[in-house]
GROMACS .gro file of C-alpha atoms in nm:
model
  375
    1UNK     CA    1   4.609  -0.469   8.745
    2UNK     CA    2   4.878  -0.535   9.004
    3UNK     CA    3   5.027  -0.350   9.293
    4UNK     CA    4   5.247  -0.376   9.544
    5UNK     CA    5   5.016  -0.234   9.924
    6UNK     CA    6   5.286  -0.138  10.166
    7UNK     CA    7   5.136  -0.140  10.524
    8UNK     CA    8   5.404  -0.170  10.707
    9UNK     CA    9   5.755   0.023  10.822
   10UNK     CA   10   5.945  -0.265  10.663
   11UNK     CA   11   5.758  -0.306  10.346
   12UNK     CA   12   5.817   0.072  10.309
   13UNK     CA   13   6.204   0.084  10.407
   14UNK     CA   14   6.254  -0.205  10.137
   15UNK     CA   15   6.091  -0.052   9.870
   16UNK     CA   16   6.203   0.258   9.936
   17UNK     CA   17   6.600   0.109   9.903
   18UNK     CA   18   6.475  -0.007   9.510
   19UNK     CA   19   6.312   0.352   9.482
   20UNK     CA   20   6.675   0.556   9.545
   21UNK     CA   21   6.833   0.327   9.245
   22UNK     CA   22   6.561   0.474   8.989
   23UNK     CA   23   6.606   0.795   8.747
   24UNK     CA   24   6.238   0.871   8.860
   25UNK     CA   25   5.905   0.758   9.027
   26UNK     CA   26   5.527   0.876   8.949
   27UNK     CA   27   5.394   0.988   9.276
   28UNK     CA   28   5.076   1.059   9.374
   29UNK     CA   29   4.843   1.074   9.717
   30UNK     CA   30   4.460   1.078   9.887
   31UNK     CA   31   4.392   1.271  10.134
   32UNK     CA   32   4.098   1.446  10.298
   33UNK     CA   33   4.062   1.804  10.396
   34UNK     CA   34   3.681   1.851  10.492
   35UNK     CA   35   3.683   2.020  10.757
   36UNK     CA   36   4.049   2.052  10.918
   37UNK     CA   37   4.306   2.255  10.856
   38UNK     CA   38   4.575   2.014  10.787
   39UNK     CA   39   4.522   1.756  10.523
   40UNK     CA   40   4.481   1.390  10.659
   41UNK     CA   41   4.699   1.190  10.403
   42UNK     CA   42   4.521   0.888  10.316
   43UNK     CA   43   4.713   0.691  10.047
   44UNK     CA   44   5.033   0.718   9.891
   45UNK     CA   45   5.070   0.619   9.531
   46UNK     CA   46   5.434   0.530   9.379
   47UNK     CA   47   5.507   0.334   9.049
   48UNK     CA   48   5.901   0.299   8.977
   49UNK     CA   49   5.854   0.231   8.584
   50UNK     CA   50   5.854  -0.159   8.701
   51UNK     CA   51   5.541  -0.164   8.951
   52UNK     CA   52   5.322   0.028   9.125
   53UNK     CA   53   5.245   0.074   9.506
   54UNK     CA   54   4.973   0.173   9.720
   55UNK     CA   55   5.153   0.317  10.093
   56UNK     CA   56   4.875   0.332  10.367
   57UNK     CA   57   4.967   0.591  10.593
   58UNK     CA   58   4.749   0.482  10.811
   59UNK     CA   59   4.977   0.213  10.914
   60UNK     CA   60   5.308   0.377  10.854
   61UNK     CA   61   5.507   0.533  11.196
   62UNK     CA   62   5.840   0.542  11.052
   63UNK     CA   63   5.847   0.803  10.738
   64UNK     CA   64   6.281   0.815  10.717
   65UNK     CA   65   6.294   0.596  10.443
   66UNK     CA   66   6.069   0.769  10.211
   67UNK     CA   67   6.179   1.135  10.331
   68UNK     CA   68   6.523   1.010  10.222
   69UNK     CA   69   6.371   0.923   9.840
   70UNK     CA   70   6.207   1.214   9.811
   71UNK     CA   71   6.513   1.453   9.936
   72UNK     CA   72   6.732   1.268   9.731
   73UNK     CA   73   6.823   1.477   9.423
   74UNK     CA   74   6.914   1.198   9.175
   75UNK     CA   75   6.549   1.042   9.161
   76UNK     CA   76   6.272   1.300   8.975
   77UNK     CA   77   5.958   1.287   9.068
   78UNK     CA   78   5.682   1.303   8.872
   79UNK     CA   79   5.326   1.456   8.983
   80UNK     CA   80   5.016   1.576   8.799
   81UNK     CA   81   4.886   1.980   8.927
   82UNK     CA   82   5.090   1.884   9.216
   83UNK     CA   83   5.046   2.172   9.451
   84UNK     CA   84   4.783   2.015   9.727
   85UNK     CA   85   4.988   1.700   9.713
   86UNK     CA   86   5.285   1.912   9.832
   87UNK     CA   87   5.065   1.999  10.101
   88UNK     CA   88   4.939   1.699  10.202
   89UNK     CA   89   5.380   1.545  10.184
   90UNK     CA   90   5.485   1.814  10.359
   91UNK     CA   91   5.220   1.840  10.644
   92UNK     CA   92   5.207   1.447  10.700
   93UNK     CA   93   5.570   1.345  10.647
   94UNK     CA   94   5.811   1.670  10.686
   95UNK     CA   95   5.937   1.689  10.383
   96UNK     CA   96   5.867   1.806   9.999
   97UNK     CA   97   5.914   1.601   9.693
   98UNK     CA   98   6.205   1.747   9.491
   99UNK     CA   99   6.296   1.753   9.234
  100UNK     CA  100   5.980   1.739   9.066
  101UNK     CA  101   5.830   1.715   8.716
  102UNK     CA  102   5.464   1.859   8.699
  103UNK     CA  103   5.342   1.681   8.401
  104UNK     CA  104   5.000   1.952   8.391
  105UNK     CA  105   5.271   2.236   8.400
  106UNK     CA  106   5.475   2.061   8.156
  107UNK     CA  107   5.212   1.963   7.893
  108UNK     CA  108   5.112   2.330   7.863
  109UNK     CA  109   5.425   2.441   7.827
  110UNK     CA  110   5.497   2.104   7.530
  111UNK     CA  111   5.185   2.284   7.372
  112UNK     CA  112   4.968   1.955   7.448
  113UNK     CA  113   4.631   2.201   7.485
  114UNK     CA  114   4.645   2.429   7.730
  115UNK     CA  115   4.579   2.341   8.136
  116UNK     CA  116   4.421   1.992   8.144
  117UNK     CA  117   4.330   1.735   8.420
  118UNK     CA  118   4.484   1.395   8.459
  119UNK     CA  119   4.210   1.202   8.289
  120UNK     CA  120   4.187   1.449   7.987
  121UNK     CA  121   4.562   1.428   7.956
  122UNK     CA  122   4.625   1.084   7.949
  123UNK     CA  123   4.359   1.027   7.683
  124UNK     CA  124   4.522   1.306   7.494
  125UNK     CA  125   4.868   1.129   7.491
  126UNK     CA  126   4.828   0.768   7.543
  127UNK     CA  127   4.423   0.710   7.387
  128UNK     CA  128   4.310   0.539   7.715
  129UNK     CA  129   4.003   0.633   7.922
  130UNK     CA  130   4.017   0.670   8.284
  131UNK     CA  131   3.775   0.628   8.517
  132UNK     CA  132   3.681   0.894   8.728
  133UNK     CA  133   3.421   0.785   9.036
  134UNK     CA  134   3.644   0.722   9.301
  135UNK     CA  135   3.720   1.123   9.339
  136UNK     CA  136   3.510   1.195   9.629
  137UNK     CA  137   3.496   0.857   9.800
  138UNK     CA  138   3.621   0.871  10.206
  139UNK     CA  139   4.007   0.768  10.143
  140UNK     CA  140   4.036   0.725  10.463
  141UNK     CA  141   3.805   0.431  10.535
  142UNK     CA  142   3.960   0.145  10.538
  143UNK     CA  143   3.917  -0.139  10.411
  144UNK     CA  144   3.962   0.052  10.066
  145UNK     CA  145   3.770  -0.136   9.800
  146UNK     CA  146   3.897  -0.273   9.509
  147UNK     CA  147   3.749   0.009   9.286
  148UNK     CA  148   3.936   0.280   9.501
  149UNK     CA  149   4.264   0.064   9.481
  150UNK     CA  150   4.219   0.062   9.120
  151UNK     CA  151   4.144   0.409   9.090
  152UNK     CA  152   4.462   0.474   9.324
  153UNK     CA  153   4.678   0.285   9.138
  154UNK     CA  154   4.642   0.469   8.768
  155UNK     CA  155   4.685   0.790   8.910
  156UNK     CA  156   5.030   0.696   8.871
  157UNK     CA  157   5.034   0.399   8.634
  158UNK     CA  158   5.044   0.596   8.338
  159UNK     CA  159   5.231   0.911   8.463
  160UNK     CA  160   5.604   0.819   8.341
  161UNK     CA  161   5.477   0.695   7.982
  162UNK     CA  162   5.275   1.063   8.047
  163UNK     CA  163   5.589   1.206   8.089
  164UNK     CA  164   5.783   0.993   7.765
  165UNK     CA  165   5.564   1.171   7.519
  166UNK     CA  166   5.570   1.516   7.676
  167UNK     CA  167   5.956   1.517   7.693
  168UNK     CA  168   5.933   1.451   7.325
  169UNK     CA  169   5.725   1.756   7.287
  170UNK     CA  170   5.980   1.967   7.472
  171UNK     CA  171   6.276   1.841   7.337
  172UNK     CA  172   6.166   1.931   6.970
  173UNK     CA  173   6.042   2.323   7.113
  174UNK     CA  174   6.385   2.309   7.313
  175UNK     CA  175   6.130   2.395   7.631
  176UNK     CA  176   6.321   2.131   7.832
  177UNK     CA  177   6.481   2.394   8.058
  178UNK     CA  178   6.138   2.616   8.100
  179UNK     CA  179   6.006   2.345   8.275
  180UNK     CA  180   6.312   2.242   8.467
  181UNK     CA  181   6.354   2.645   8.603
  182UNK     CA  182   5.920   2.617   8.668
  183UNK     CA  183   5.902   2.326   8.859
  184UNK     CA  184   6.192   2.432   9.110
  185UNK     CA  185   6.007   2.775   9.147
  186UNK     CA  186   5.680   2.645   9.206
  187UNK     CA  187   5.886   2.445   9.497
  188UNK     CA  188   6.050   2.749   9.624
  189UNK     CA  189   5.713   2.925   9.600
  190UNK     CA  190   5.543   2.714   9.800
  191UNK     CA  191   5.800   2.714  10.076
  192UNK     CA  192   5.799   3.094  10.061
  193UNK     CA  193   5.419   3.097  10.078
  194UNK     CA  194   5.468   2.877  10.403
  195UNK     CA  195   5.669   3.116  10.554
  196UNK     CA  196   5.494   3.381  10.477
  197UNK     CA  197   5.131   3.231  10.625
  198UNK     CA  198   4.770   3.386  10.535
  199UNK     CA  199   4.889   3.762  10.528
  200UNK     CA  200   4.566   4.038  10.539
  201UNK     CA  201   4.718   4.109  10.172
  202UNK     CA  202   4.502   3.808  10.045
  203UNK     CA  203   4.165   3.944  10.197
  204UNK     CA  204   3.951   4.073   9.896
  205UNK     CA  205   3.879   4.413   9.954
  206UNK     CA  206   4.155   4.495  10.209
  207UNK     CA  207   4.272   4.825   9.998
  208UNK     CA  208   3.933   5.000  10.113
  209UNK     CA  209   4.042   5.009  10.523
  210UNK     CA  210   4.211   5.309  10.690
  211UNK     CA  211   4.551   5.247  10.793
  212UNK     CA  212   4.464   5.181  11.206
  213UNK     CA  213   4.133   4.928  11.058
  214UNK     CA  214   4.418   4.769  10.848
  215UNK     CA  215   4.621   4.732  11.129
  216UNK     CA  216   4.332   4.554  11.332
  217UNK     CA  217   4.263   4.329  11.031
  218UNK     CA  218   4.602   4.234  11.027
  219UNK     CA  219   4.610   4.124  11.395
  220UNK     CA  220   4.268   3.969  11.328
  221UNK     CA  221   4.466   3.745  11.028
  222UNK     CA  222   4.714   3.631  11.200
  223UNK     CA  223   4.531   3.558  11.529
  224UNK     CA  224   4.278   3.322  11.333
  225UNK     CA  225   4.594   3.186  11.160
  226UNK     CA  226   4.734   3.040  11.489
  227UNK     CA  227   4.405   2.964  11.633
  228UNK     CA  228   4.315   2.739  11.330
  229UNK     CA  229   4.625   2.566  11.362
  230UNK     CA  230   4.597   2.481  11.725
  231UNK     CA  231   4.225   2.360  11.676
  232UNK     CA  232   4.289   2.164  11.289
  233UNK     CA  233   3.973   2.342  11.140
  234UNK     CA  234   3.934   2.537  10.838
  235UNK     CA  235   3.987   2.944  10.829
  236UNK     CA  236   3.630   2.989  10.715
  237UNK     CA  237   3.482   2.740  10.966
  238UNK     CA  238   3.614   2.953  11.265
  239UNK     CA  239   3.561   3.277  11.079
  240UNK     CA  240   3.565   3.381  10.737
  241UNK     CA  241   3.761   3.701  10.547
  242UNK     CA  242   3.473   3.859  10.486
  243UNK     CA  243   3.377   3.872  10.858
  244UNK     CA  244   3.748   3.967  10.938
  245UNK     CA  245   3.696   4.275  10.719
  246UNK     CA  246   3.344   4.383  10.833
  247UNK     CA  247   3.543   4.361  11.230
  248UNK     CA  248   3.806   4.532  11.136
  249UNK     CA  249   3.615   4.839  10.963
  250UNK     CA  250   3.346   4.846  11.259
  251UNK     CA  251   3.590   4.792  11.521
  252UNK     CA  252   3.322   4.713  11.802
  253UNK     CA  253   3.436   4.757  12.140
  254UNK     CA  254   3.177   4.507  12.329
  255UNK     CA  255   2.996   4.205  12.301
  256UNK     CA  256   2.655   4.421  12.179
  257UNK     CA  257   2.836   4.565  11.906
  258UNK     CA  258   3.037   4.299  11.770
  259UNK     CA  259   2.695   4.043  11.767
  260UNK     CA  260   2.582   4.348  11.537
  261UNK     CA  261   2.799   4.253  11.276
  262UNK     CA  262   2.602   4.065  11.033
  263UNK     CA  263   2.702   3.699  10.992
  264UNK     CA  264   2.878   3.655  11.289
  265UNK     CA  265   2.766   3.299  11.440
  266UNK     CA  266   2.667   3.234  11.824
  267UNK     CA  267   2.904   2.968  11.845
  268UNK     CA  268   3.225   3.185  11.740
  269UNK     CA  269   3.091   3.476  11.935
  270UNK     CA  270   3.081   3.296  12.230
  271UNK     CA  271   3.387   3.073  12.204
  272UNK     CA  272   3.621   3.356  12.048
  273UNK     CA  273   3.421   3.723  12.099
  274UNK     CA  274   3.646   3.774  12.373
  275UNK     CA  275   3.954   3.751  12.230
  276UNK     CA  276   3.857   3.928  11.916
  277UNK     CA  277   3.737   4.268  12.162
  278UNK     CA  278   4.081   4.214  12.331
  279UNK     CA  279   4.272   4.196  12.004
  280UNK     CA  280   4.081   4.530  11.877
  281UNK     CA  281   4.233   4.699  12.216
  282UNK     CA  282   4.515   4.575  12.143
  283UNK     CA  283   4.587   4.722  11.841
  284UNK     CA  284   4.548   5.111  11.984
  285UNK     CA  285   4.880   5.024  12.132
  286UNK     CA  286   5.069   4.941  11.866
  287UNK     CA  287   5.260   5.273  11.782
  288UNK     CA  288   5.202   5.365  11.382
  289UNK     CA  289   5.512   5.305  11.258
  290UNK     CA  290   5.451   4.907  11.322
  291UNK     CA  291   5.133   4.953  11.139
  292UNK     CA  292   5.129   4.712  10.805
  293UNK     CA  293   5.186   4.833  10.480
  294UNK     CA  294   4.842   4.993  10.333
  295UNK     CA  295   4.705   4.781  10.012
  296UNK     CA  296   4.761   4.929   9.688
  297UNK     CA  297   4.437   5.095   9.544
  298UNK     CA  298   4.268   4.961   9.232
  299UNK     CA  299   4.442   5.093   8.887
  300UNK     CA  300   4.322   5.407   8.744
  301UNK     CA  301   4.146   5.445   8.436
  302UNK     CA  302   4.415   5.532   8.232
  303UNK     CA  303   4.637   5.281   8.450
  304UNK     CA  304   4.404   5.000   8.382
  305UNK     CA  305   4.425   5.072   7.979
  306UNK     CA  306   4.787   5.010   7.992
  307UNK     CA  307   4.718   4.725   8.188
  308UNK     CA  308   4.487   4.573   7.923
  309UNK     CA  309   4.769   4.671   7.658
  310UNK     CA  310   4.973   4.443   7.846
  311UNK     CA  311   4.741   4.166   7.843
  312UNK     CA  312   4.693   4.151   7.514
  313UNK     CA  313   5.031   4.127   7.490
  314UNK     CA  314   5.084   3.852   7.672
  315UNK     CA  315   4.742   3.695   7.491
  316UNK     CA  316   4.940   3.715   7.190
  317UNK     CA  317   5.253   3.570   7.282
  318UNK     CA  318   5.073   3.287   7.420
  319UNK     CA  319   4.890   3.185   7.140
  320UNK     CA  320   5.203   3.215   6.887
  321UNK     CA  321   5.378   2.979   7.172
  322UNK     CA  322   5.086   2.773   7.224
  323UNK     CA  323   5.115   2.796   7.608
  324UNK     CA  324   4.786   2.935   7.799
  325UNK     CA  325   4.875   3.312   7.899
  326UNK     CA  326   4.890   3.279   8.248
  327UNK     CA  327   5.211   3.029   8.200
  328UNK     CA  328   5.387   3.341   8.019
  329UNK     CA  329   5.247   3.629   8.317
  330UNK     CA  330   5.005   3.607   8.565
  331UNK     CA  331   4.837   3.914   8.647
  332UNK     CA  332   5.043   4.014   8.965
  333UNK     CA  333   5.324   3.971   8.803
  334UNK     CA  334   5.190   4.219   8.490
  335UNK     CA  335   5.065   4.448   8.780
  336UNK     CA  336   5.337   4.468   8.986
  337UNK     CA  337   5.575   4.602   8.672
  338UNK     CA  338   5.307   4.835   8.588
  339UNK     CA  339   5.292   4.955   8.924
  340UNK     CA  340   5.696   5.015   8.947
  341UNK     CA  341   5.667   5.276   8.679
  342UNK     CA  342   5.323   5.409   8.617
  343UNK     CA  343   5.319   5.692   8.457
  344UNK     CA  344   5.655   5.770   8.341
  345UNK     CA  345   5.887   5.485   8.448
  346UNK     CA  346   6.144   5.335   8.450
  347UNK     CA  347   6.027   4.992   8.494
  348UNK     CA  348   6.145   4.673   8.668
  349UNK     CA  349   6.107   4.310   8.627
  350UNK     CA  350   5.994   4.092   8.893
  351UNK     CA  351   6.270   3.822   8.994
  352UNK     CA  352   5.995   3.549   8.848
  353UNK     CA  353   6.093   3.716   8.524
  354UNK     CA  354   6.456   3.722   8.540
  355UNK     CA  355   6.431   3.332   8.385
  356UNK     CA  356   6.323   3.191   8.045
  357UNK     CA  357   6.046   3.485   8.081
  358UNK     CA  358   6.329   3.729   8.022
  359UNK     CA  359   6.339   3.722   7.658
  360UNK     CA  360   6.008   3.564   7.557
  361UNK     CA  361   5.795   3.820   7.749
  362UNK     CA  362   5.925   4.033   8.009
  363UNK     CA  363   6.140   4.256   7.759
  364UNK     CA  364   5.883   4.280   7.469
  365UNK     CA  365   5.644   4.396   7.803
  366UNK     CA  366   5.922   4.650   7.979
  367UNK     CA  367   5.919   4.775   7.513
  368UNK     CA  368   5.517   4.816   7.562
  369UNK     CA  369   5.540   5.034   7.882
  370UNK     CA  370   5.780   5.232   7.797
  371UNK     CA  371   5.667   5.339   7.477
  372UNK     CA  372   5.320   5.416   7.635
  373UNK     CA  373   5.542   5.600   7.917
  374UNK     CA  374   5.625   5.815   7.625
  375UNK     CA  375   5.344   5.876   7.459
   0.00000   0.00000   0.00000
């Protein structure tokens, strides 16, 4: 096998010029996120149809060359279940990929067998067998040995000829443009979940606080958020949702009560009780009408029967398409409509179902509820 490993700002900036005259490259990366907040980008993996090459970040300082290939709208790029490589781009070099191809996406959609990993897909299309060791080796040692280099390298080697046959696919369901409208919402997505941040809406159990504990919690979120950032460690190293809840429904107001809570480690309590007893203070001030929003409740009985009608639905859409369900309507999406209308309507679509969706499931859906609206 050969490849082309960039470790240098030149190499980069003159491959780079040969990568803006392409249709597309296969892109792929290595990184490690053990215990940091921000993924540590390790390798970068790029074959233009012609070669393949292997960018050690590392050694890189000047990123302008490839931020300009992978802003630049006339090249696609192709990734496999790309959404923690997005993560790893954007945190590392500034920018996201775009636009992008997500060959896992797309071979569900081409009917190829539902949601499958790199390995499994490339047997499915192409008949070869990849090896798979290399997974949890430290990319960020260096040297890399040959059998990580070689494990780099056909992450991507095989992604365009990937992509060939899955086109094919499309092209005869005339799915071409579900993937095209996907892939640039899964993009926009992403940025909107980066915006957004880790909200108290994603803590399980969140519904079950009182409005003023639901204001703490929130404060509590977004004050771990920040913190997490500043020191690069994990949310659940510093302190975990579950902890965040059990604080926020106790509310202790001194060191006694808040080593109480169960779980709560020495470390954390000693490093960050304070500022967790200040935050709870805090929050008395905030005047109600800044609270958050309260969390929905869980669905009725009768609620959740319609939602089950709904699923089935979608169950049998999916396997008439041959696309796994949760490509046609993910549950928050099925929950949310219900939720717009419940009991008598009318009923809404989401604006991820204004697309494709429109006609192959959100209609026949907006049908189902309102005839059970009317029953």
């Amino acid at each position: 096998m050969s490849y082309i490993y960039i470790d240098s700002d030149s190499a980069l900036q003159q491959a780079a010029q040969k990568w803006m005259t392409v249709s597309r490259i296969a892109l792929d990366s290595e990184f490690m996120r053990v215990d940091t907040f921000f993924p540590k980008l390790a390798l970068i993996q790029i074959n233009d149809g012609d070669q393949t090459y292997l960018i050690d970040p590392l050694k890189i300082t000047e990123w302008q060359p490839l931020r300009d290939v992978f802003t630049l709208p006339t090249v696609l790029k192709v990734l496999h279940s790309c959404s923690e490589d997005l993560d790893a781009f954007y945190q590392n070099i500034g920018v996201l990929p775009q636009p992008i191809f997500d060959t896992q996406m797309a071979a569900a959609m081409a009917s190829v067998g539902g949601i499958m990993g790199y390995q499994k897909l490339v047997k499915a299309l192409l008949d070869v067998e990849l090896e798979k060791g290399e997974t949890r080796s430290n990319w960020l040692k260096r040297p890399l040995s040959d059998k990580q280099l070689h494990y780099a390298a056909d992450d991507v080697i095989y992604l365009l000829p990937v992509t060939d046959e899955i086109e094919k696919r499309l092209k005869k369901l005339n799915r071409q443009e579900w993937v095209k409208e996907d892939c640039a919402r899964l993009l926009e997505d992403w940025l909107a979940s980066q915006q957004e941040g880790y909200s108290y809406t994603r803590v399980k159990q969140s519904w079950m606080l009182k409005h003023h504990q639901l204001n703490v919690l929130s404060a509590l979120v977004s004050w771990r958020e920040a913190r997490c950032r500043t020191i690069n460690i994990p949310r659940a190293h510093l302190i975990s949702d579950s902890l965040l809840l059990d604080i926020s429904k106790y509310l202790p107001q001194n060191f006694k009560q808040l080593s109480a809570i169960k779980g709560i480690k020495g470390p954390t309590l000693r490093k960050e009780g304070e500022q967790i007893l200040e935050i709870i203070q805090a929050c008395k001030d905030v005047p109600k009408d800044e609270w958050p929003e309260r969390m929905d409740r869980p669905l009725s009985q009768v609620a959740g029967e319609w939602f089950k009608d709904m699923r089935k639905l979608v169950g049998k859409f999916a396997e008439e398409l041959e696309v796994p369900p949760e490509h046609l309507a993910r549950k928050k999406q099925l929950e949310w409509m219900l939720r717009q209308g419940y009991p008598n309507g009318p009923f809404a679509l989401p604006e991820s179902m204004q697309g494709w969706r429109k006609s192959v499931i959100a209609e026949p859906l907006i049908d189902l509820l309102n005839d059970l609206a009317e029953r």
